[in-house]
Coordinates of N, CA and C in Angstrom, one line a residue:
M9 N 1.3 -1.4 0.0 CA 0.1 -0.1 0.1 C 1.1 1.6 0.6
V10 N 2.1 1.3 0.9 CA 2.8 2.2 0.9 C 3.1 2.5 -0.2
E11 N 3.9 1.5 -1.0 CA 4.7 1.9 -2.4 C 3.4 2.1 -3.2
Y12 N 2.3 1.8 -3.7 CA 1.1 2.6 -4.5 C 1.2 3.8 -4.0
I13 N 0.9 4.2 -3.2 CA 0.9 5.5 -2.1 C 2.0 6.8 -3.2
N14 N 3.2 6.1 -2.9 CA 4.0 6.5 -2.8 C 4.2 6.6 -4.6
A15 N 4.1 6.0 -4.8 CA 4.1 6.2 -6.9 C 3.2 7.2 -7.4
L16 N 1.4 7.3 -6.7 CA 0.5 8.0 -7.3 C 1.4 9.6 -6.9
L17 N 2.1 9.7 -5.5 CA 2.5 11.3 -5.6 C 3.5 11.6 -5.8
L18 N 4.3 10.7 -6.7 CA 5.0 10.8 -7.4 C 4.5 11.2 -8.9
T19 N 3.6 10.7 -9.0 CA 3.2 11.2 -10.2 C 2.2 12.3 -10.7
Y20 N 1.5 12.7 -9.4 CA 0.9 13.4 -9.1 C 1.8 15.3 -9.4
T21 N 3.1 14.7 -8.4 CA 4.3 16.0 -8.8 C 4.8 16.0 -10.1
A22 N 5.2 14.7 -10.8 CA 5.8 15.0 -12.2 C 4.5 15.7 -12.8
F23 N 3.3 15.2 -12.9 CA 2.1 15.8 -13.7 C 2.2 17.3 -13.5
I24 N 2.0 17.7 -12.4 CA 2.1 19.7 -11.9 C 3.0 19.9 -12.3
F25 N 3.9 19.6 -12.5 CA 5.7 19.9 -12.8 C 5.6 20.5 -14.5
A26 N 4.6 19.0 -15.0 CA 4.6 19.2 -16.5 C 3.6 20.5 -16.8
V27 N 2.6 20.4 -16.1 CA 1.5 21.3 -16.6 C 1.7 23.0 -16.2
L28 N 2.7 23.2 -15.3 CA 3.0 24.7 -14.7 C 3.9 24.5 -15.5
S29 N 4.6 24.0 -16.4 CA 5.8 24.4 -17.5 C 5.0 25.3 -18.5
P30 N 6.0 26.4 -18.4 CA 5.0 27.1 -20.0 C 4.8 26.5 -21.2
G31 N 3.6 26.7 -22.1 CA 4.0 25.7 -23.2 C 2.8 26.1 -23.6
P32 N 2.3 25.4 -25.1 CA 0.9 25.8 -25.5 C -0.2 25.9 -24.6
N33 N -0.7 25.2 -23.9 CA -1.2 24.9 -22.9 C -1.5 26.1 -21.9
V34 N -0.5 26.9 -21.5 CA -0.5 27.7 -21.0 C -0.7 29.3 -21.7
F35 N 0.3 29.3 -22.9 CA -0.5 30.7 -23.9 C -1.8 30.3 -24.2
G36 N -2.3 29.2 -24.5 CA -3.7 28.9 -24.8 C -4.8 29.8 -23.9
V37 N -4.4 29.5 -22.9 CA -5.4 29.5 -21.8 C -5.1 31.3 -21.4
L38 N -4.3 31.9 -21.5 CA -3.8 32.9 -21.2 C -4.2 33.5 -22.5
N39 N -4.0 33.6 -23.3 CA -4.6 34.1 -24.7 C -6.5 34.4 -24.6
I40 N -7.2 33.3 -24.8 CA -8.4 33.0 -24.8 C -9.0 33.9 -23.4
S41 N -8.6 33.8 -22.5 CA -9.2 34.3 -21.0 C -8.9 35.6 -21.7
L42 N -8.0 36.5 -22.2 CA -7.6 37.7 -22.0 C -8.4 38.4 -23.3
E43 N -8.6 37.6 -24.7 CA -9.1 38.2 -25.3 C -10.8 38.0 -25.3
K44 N -11.4 36.4 -24.9 CA -12.5 35.9 -25.2 C -13.3 36.7 -23.4
G45 N -12.6 36.4 -22.5 CA -13.0 36.5 -21.2 C -13.0 35.4 -20.0
K46 N -13.2 35.4 -19.2 CA -13.3 34.4 -18.5 C -14.1 33.1 -18.5
A47 N -15.7 32.7 -19.6 CA -16.2 31.6 -19.7 C -15.5 31.1 -20.6
A48 N -14.9 31.9 -21.4 CA -14.4 31.1 -22.9 C -13.0 30.4 -21.9
G49 N -12.1 31.1 -21.3 CA -11.1 30.5 -20.7 C -11.0 29.4 -19.8
L50 N -12.2 29.5 -19.2 CA -12.0 28.4 -18.3 C -12.9 27.0 -19.4
L51 N -13.7 27.2 -20.6 CA -14.0 26.1 -21.1 C -12.7 25.8 -22.0
F52 N -11.9 26.9 -22.3 CA -10.6 26.2 -23.3 C -10.3 25.2 -22.2
G53 N -9.8 25.6 -20.8 CA -9.0 25.3 -19.8 C -9.4 23.8 -19.7
L54 N -10.6 24.1 -19.7 CA -11.3 22.5 -19.6 C -11.3 21.4 -20.5
G55 N -11.1 21.8 -21.9 CA -11.1 21.2 -23.0 C -9.6 20.8 -22.8
I56 N -8.4 21.5 -22.5 CA -7.2 20.8 -22.2 C -7.2 19.6 -20.7
A57 N -8.0 20.0 -19.8 CA -8.2 18.8 -18.6 C -8.6 17.4 -19.4
F58 N -9.5 17.7 -20.6 CA -10.1 16.5 -20.8 C -9.4 16.0 -21.6
G59 N -8.1 16.7 -22.6 CA -7.0 16.5 -23.4 C -6.3 15.6 -22.4
S60 N -6.1 16.2 -21.2 CA -4.9 15.6 -20.5 C -5.5 14.0 -19.9
L61 N -7.0 14.2 -19.2 CA -7.5 12.5 -18.7 C -7.4 12.0 -20.2
T62 N -7.4 12.0 -21.1 CA -7.5 11.2 -22.7 C -5.8 10.4 -22.5
W63 N -5.4 11.6 -22.7 CA -3.7 10.9 -22.9 C -3.2 9.8 -21.2
A64 N -3.9 10.4 -20.2 CA -3.6 9.7 -18.8 C -4.2 8.2 -18.9
T65 N -5.2 8.1 -19.7 CA -6.0 6.8 -19.8 C -5.5 6.0 -20.8
L66 N -5.0 6.8 -21.9 CA -4.1 5.9 -22.7 C -3.0 5.4 -22.9
S67 N -2.1 6.3 -21.5 CA -1.0 5.8 -21.0 C -0.8 4.5 -19.8
V68 N -2.7 4.9 -19.1 CA -2.4 3.3 -18.0 C -2.7 2.2 -19.1
L69 N -3.5 2.4 -20.2 CA -3.5 0.9 -21.4 C -2.7 0.9 -21.8
G70 N -1.4 1.8 -22.1 CA -0.5 1.2 -22.6 C -0.1 1.7 -24.1
L71 N -0.9 2.5 -24.6 CA -1.4 3.1 -25.5 C -0.2 3.9 -26.4
T72 N 0.2 5.0 -25.3 CA 1.0 5.7 -25.6 C 2.3 5.3 -25.7
Q73 N 2.8 4.5 -24.8 CA 4.1 3.5 -25.0 C 4.3 3.1 -26.3
I74 N 2.7 2.8 -27.2 CA 3.2 1.9 -28.6 C 3.0 3.2 -29.4
I75 N 2.7 4.9 -29.4 CA 2.7 5.7 -29.8 C 4.1 5.8 -30.0
A76 N 5.1 6.4 -28.4 CA 6.2 6.2 -28.8 C 7.2 5.3 -29.7
K77 N 6.6 4.4 -29.6 CA 7.6 3.1 -30.2 C 7.6 3.3 -31.9
Y78 N 6.5 3.6 -31.9 CA 6.6 4.1 -34.0 C 6.1 5.0 -34.4
A79 N 7.2 5.4 -34.9 CA 8.0 6.4 -35.3 C 6.5 7.3 -36.3
E80 N 5.9 6.7 -37.0 CA 4.8 7.1 -38.0 C 3.6 7.8 -37.0
L81 N 3.3 7.0 -35.8 CA 2.3 7.6 -35.5 C 2.8 9.0 -34.7
L82 N 3.9 9.1 -34.1 CA 4.6 10.1 -33.5 C 4.5 11.4 -34.2
F83 N 5.3 10.9 -35.5 CA 5.2 11.8 -36.7 C 3.7 12.7 -37.3
L84 N 3.0 11.4 -37.2 CA 1.5 12.3 -37.6 C 0.8 13.4 -36.4
I85 N 1.6 13.2 -35.4 CA 1.1 13.9 -34.2 C 1.7 15.3 -33.9
K86 N 2.8 15.0 -34.7 CA 3.9 16.3 -34.5 C 3.4 16.9 -35.8
V87 N 3.2 16.8 -37.0 CA 2.6 17.2 -37.9 C 1.3 17.9 -37.8
F88 N 0.1 16.8 -36.9 CA -0.8 18.2 -37.0 C -0.7 18.9 -35.6
G89 N 0.0 18.4 -34.6 CA 0.5 19.6 -33.7 C 0.8 20.6 -34.0
G90 N 2.2 20.7 -35.0 CA 2.7 21.9 -35.8 C 2.0 22.6 -36.5
C91 N 0.9 22.1 -37.3 CA 0.2 22.9 -38.1 C -0.9 23.7 -37.4
Y92 N -1.7 23.2 -36.3 CA -2.3 23.8 -35.6 C -2.0 24.5 -34.7
L93 N -0.9 24.8 -34.1 CA -0.1 26.1 -33.6 C 0.3 27.2 -34.8
I94 N 0.6 26.6 -35.9 CA 0.6 27.8 -36.9 C -0.8 28.2 -37.1
Y95 N -1.8 27.6 -37.4 CA -3.1 28.2 -37.4 C -3.0 29.1 -36.5
L96 N -3.1 28.7 -35.0 CA -3.4 29.4 -33.9 C -2.5 30.7 -34.0
A97 N -1.3 30.8 -34.2 CA -0.2 31.5 -34.7 C -1.2 32.8 -36.0
I98 N -1.4 32.6 -36.7 CA -2.0 33.4 -37.7 C -3.4 33.9 -37.0
K99 N -4.3 33.0 -36.6 CA -5.4 33.6 -35.6 C -5.3 34.8 -34.9
S100 N -4.0 34.6 -33.9 CA -3.7 35.5 -33.3 C -3.1 36.9 -33.8
Y101 N -2.2 36.7 -35.1 CA -1.8 37.7 -35.9 C -3.3 38.6 -36.5
K102 N -4.0 38.0 -36.4 CA -5.3 38.4 -37.5 C -5.8 39.3 -36.6
S103 N -6.2 38.5 -35.2 CA -7.0 39.6 -33.9 C -6.2 40.6 -33.7
A104 N -5.1 40.5 -34.4 CA -4.1 41.7 -33.6 C -4.7 43.5 -34.2
K105 N -5.0 42.8 -35.6 CA -5.0 43.6 -36.8 C -7.1 44.2 -36.5
T106 N -7.7 43.7 -35.3 CA -9.1 43.8 -35.5 C -9.3 44.1 -34.0
E107 N -10.4 45.5 -34.0 CA -10.8 45.6 -32.6 C -11.6 44.6 -31.7
A108 N -11.3 44.8 -30.1 CA -11.5 43.7 -29.4 C -13.3 43.9 -29.3
S109 N -14.3 44.5 -29.7 CA -15.5 44.5 -29.5 C -16.1 44.3 -30.9
D110 N -15.2 44.2 -31.8 CA -15.4 43.7 -33.0 C -15.7 41.9 -32.9
R111 N -14.6 41.7 -32.7 CA -14.4 40.2 -32.0 C -15.0 39.5 -31.4
T112 N -15.3 40.1 -30.2 CA -16.4 39.9 -29.3 C -17.7 39.6 -30.0
S113 N -18.4 39.9 -30.9 CA -19.6 40.6 -31.3 C -19.7 39.1 -32.2
K114 N -18.8 38.7 -33.2 CA -18.6 37.8 -33.9 C -18.4 36.9 -33.7
T115 N -18.1 36.6 -32.4 CA -17.9 34.9 -31.6 C -19.2 34.5 -30.5
H116 N -19.9 35.7 -30.3 CA -21.1 35.6 -29.0 C -22.0 34.5 -29.6
G117 N -22.1 33.6 -29.0 CA -23.1 32.6 -28.8 C -22.3 31.4 -29.1
L118 N -20.9 31.2 -29.8 CA -20.0 29.9 -30.0 C -19.3 29.4 -28.9
I119 N -19.3 30.1 -27.6 CA -18.0 29.4 -27.0 C -18.2 28.4 -26.2
P120 N -19.3 27.5 -26.2 CA -19.1 26.1 -25.0 C -18.8 25.3 -26.0
K121 N -18.9 25.1 -27.7 CA -18.2 24.2 -28.3 C -17.4 25.0 -29.0
R122 N -16.5 26.4 -29.4 CA -15.7 26.3 -30.1 C -14.5 26.0 -29.1
Y123 N -15.0 27.0 -28.3 CA -13.6 26.7 -27.1 C -13.2 25.8 -26.3
F124 N -14.2 25.0 -26.0 CA -14.0 23.6 -25.3 C -13.1 22.7 -26.6
T125 N -13.8 22.6 -27.3 CA -13.2 21.8 -28.6 C -11.8 22.1 -28.9
G126 N -11.0 23.6 -28.9 CA -9.9 24.6 -29.5 C -9.1 23.6 -27.9
G127 N -9.5 23.8 -26.5 CA -8.3 23.5 -25.4 C -8.0 22.1 -26.1
Y128 N -9.1 21.2 -26.1 CA -9.2 19.8 -26.4 C -8.1 19.1 -27.2
A129 N -8.3 20.2 -28.7 CA -7.4 19.6 -29.8 C -6.0 20.3 -29.4
L130 N -5.6 21.2 -28.5 CA -4.5 21.8 -28.3 C -3.9 20.5 -28.0
M131 N -4.3 19.6 -27.2 CA -3.7 19.0 -25.8 C -3.4 17.5 -26.7
M132 N -4.5 17.1 -27.7 CA -4.2 16.0 -28.2 C -3.5 15.8 -28.9
T133 N -3.1 17.5 -29.8 CA -1.9 17.4 -30.7 C -0.6 17.8 -30.3
N134 N -0.7 17.5 -29.3 CA 0.9 17.7 -28.2 C 1.5 16.5 -28.0
P135 N 2.7 16.3 -28.8 CA 3.4 15.4 -29.0 C 3.9 14.8 -27.5
K136 N 4.3 16.2 -27.1 CA 4.8 16.3 -25.8 C 4.1 15.7 -24.9
A137 N 2.9 15.8 -24.6 CA 1.6 15.6 -23.6 C 2.0 13.8 -23.5
A138 N 2.0 13.2 -25.1 CA 1.9 11.6 -24.6 C 3.6 11.6 -24.1
L139 N 4.3 11.8 -24.6 CA 5.5 11.7 -24.0 C 6.0 11.6 -23.0
A140 N 5.1 12.9 -22.3 CA 5.1 13.1 -20.8 C 5.1 12.2 -20.3
W141 N 3.4 11.8 -20.6 CA 2.8 10.6 -19.8 C 3.6 9.2 -19.7
V142 N 4.5 8.9 -20.7 CA 5.3 7.7 -21.0 C 6.2 8.0 -20.0
A143 N 6.9 9.1 -19.8 CA 7.7 9.1 -18.2 C 7.0 9.1 -17.1
I144 N 5.8 9.8 -16.6 CA 4.8 9.7 -15.7 C 4.6 8.7 -15.3
V145 N 4.1 8.0 -16.2 CA 4.2 6.0 -16.1 C 4.9 5.1 -15.5
S146 N 6.6 5.7 -16.3 CA 7.6 5.2 -16.3 C 7.7 5.2 -14.3
L147 N 7.4 6.2 -13.9 CA 8.3 6.5 -12.9 C 7.0 5.7 -11.7
S148 N 6.0 4.8 -12.1 CA 5.0 4.3 -11.1 C 4.9 3.1 -11.4
T149 N 4.0 2.0 -10.6 CA 4.4 0.7 -10.9 C 2.6 0.6 -11.3
F150 N 2.6 0.7 -12.3 CA 1.3 0.7 -12.7 C 0.6 -0.6 -13.7
N151 N 1.9 -1.2 -14.1 CA 1.6 -2.6 -14.8 C 1.5 -3.7 -13.8
N152 N 1.7 -3.8 -12.4 CA 2.0 -4.9 -11.7 C 0.8 -4.4 -10.5
A153 N 0.2 -3.3 -10.6 CA -0.7 -2.7 -9.5 C -2.1 -2.8 -9.4
P154 N -2.7 -2.7 -8.5 CA -4.3 -3.1 -8.7 C -5.1 -1.8 -9.6
A155 N -6.2 -2.3 -10.0 CA -6.4 -1.3 -10.5 C -7.2 0.2 -10.1
W156 N -7.1 0.2 -8.6 CA -7.6 1.4 -8.1 C -6.1 2.3 -7.9
V157 N -5.5 1.8 -8.0 CA -3.8 2.7 -8.4 C -3.9 3.2 -9.8
S158 N -4.4 2.6 -10.5 CA -4.5 3.3 -12.4 C -5.4 4.2 -12.2
I159 N -6.9 3.8 -11.3 CA -7.9 4.8 -11.9 C -7.6 5.9 -10.6
A160 N -7.0 5.7 -9.4 CA -6.7 7.1 -8.4 C -5.6 7.7 -9.3
A161 N -4.7 7.5 -10.0 CA -3.8 8.1 -11.3 C -4.6 8.9 -12.4
I162 N -5.7 8.5 -12.7 CA -6.5 9.2 -13.4 C -7.2 10.4 -13.2
V163 N -7.9 9.8 -12.2 CA -9.0 10.4 -11.6 C -7.9 11.7 -10.8
G164 N -6.9 11.4 -10.0 CA -6.4 12.8 -9.3 C -5.3 13.4 -10.3
T165 N -5.0 12.9 -11.8 CA -4.2 13.8 -12.5 C -5.6 14.5 -13.3
F166 N -6.5 14.2 -13.2 CA -7.4 15.3 -14.0 C -7.9 16.3 -13.5
T167 N -8.1 15.6 -11.9 CA -9.0 16.8 -10.8 C -7.7 17.9 -10.9
L168 N -6.5 17.4 -10.9 CA -5.1 18.4 -10.9 C -5.3 19.6 -11.7
S169 N -5.6 19.0 -13.3 CA -5.5 19.8 -14.3 C -6.8 20.8 -14.0
V170 N -8.0 20.3 -14.0 CA -9.2 20.8 -14.0 C -8.8 22.0 -13.2
I171 N -8.5 21.8 -11.9 CA -7.8 23.4 -10.8 C -6.6 24.1 -10.7
I172 N -5.9 23.5 -11.8 CA -4.7 24.4 -12.3 C -5.0 25.2 -13.6
H173 N -5.5 24.7 -14.5 CA -6.5 25.5 -15.9 C -7.7 26.2 -15.2
V174 N -8.2 26.2 -14.1 CA -9.4 27.0 -13.9 C -8.6 28.4 -13.3
A175 N -7.8 27.9 -12.4 CA -7.1 29.1 -11.8 C -6.6 29.9 -12.8
Y176 N -5.9 29.4 -13.8 CA -5.2 30.2 -15.3 C -6.4 31.2 -15.6
A177 N -7.0 30.3 -16.0 CA -8.4 31.4 -16.6 C -9.1 32.7 -15.5
S178 N -9.0 32.2 -14.5 CA -9.9 33.0 -13.2 C -9.1 34.4 -13.4
I179 N -7.2 34.0 -13.1 CA -6.2 35.0 -13.2 C -6.2 35.8 -14.3
F180 N -5.8 35.1 -15.3 CA -5.6 35.5 -16.4 C -6.8 36.9 -16.9
S181 N -8.2 36.1 -16.7 CA -9.0 37.2 -16.7 C -9.7 38.2 -15.4
S182 N -8.4 38.4 -14.6 CA -9.0 39.2 -13.7 C -8.6 41.0 -14.2
R183 N -9.2 41.5 -13.2 CA -9.4 42.9 -13.6 C -8.0 43.5 -14.1
S184 N -7.1 43.0 -13.1 CA -5.5 43.9 -13.3 C -4.8 43.4 -14.7
F185 N -5.4 41.9 -15.2 CA -4.6 41.6 -16.6 C -5.5 42.0 -17.4
V186 N -6.7 42.0 -17.5 CA -7.6 42.6 -18.6 C -7.2 44.0 -18.9
R187 N -7.2 45.0 -17.8 CA -6.9 46.2 -17.8 C -5.2 46.6 -18.5
F188 N -4.4 45.3 -18.3 CA -3.0 45.9 -19.1 C -3.1 45.7 -20.2
Y189 N -4.0 44.4 -20.7 CA -4.1 43.6 -21.9 C -4.8 44.4 -22.7
R190 N -5.7 45.4 -22.6 CA -5.9 46.3 -22.9 C -5.4 47.6 -23.5
K191 N -4.5 48.3 -22.9 CA -4.0 49.3 -22.8 C -2.4 48.6 -24.3
S192 N -2.4 47.4 -24.4 CA -1.4 46.7 -25.4 C -1.7 45.4 -25.8
R193 N -3.1 45.8 -26.3 CA -3.6 44.3 -26.9 C -3.1 43.7 -28.3
S194 N -2.7 45.0 -29.1 CA -2.1 44.4 -30.2 C -0.5 44.0 -30.6
K195 N -0.4 44.4 -29.5 CA 1.5 44.0 -29.3 C 1.4 42.5 -28.7
I196 N 0.8 42.5 -27.7 CA 0.5 41.4 -27.2 C -0.1 40.0 -28.0
L197 N -1.0 40.3 -28.7 CA -1.4 39.2 -29.9 C -0.4 38.6 -30.9
K198 N 0.4 39.7 -30.6 CA 1.7 39.5 -31.8 C 2.9 38.8 -31.2
I199 N 2.6 38.8 -30.0 CA 3.9 38.2 -29.2 C 3.6 36.8 -29.1
F200 N 1.5 36.4 -28.8 CA 1.0 35.4 -28.8 C 1.4 34.2 -30.2
S201 N 1.3 35.4 -31.4 CA 1.5 35.3 -32.9 C 2.8 34.4 -32.9
V202 N 3.9 34.8 -32.7 CA 5.4 34.4 -32.7 C 5.7 33.4 -31.8
V203 N 5.0 33.8 -30.5 CA 5.3 32.3 -29.6 C 4.7 31.2 -30.3
Y204 N 3.7 30.9 -30.8 CA 2.9 29.8 -31.2 C 3.6 29.4 -32.6
G205 N 3.8 30.8 -33.3 CA 4.6 30.2 -35.0 C 5.7 29.5 -34.3
G206 N 6.8 30.1 -33.6 CA 7.5 28.9 -33.0 C 7.7 27.8 -32.5
L207 N 6.6 27.9 -31.7 CA 6.9 26.3 -31.6 C 5.8 25.2 -32.5
G208 N 5.7 25.9 -33.4 CA 4.6 25.2 -34.4 C 5.9 24.9 -35.3
L209 N 6.4 25.4 -35.7 CA 7.8 25.3 -36.6 C 8.9 24.6 -35.6
K210 N 9.1 24.6 -34.7 CA 10.1 23.8 -33.7 C 9.7 22.4 -34.3
L211 N 8.5 22.2 -33.7 CA 7.9 21.0 -33.8 C 7.9 20.1 -35.0
L212 N 7.2 20.5 -36.0 CA 7.7 20.7 -37.5 C 9.1 20.2 -38.0
S213 N 9.8 21.0 -37.1 CA 11.0 20.7 -37.9 C 11.9 19.2 -36.9
S214 N 11.1 19.0 -35.6 CA 11.5 17.7 -35.1 C 10.8 16.6 -35.9
T215 N 10.0 16.7 -36.8 CA 9.5 15.4 -37.5 C 11.1 14.8 -38.5
N216 N 11.6 15.5 -39.0 CA 12.7 15.4 -39.7 C 13.9 14.2 -38.8

């Protein structure tokens, strides 16, 4: 029992460090929360959390290890992930050229489906998420452990992901952040565009 609990604590710790490290998920929630508000940011973050839940489940079932071993599958994920990030880069750049009020009116009523799906897609096309879970599972004893250990790992990491991304959305949509964002909106969105584009190109170049 103690061995399993220690393995779970190690899993949760590794997962927290992976989620908190700057990457597409953090920039995605930051971008959406500032540009579209707290509701959109929360749904985008929940999409990321459910994407993490999917990767966790696949990892416990051993499917991420298969993905890591077969270069063709990892290649496809990298291509889709790189293209999606470049799409976000273009989208951010176009948003920088558009007034915030116009953007809000055009997207009114599309929040639930659009932003949740966007967060989920961002997580599922991130090959680093799959590889991170391979590393996380290797730290634990899931292969020989009772079923409750795997369930605890999946439920626990999903709960942590929801808490962290909800916190991100709440902080990034706060008055102080929004006030600063409004003053430098165009510049900030261009920075997002550069970051997304750089991550996307780096991901595509790693397919060689």
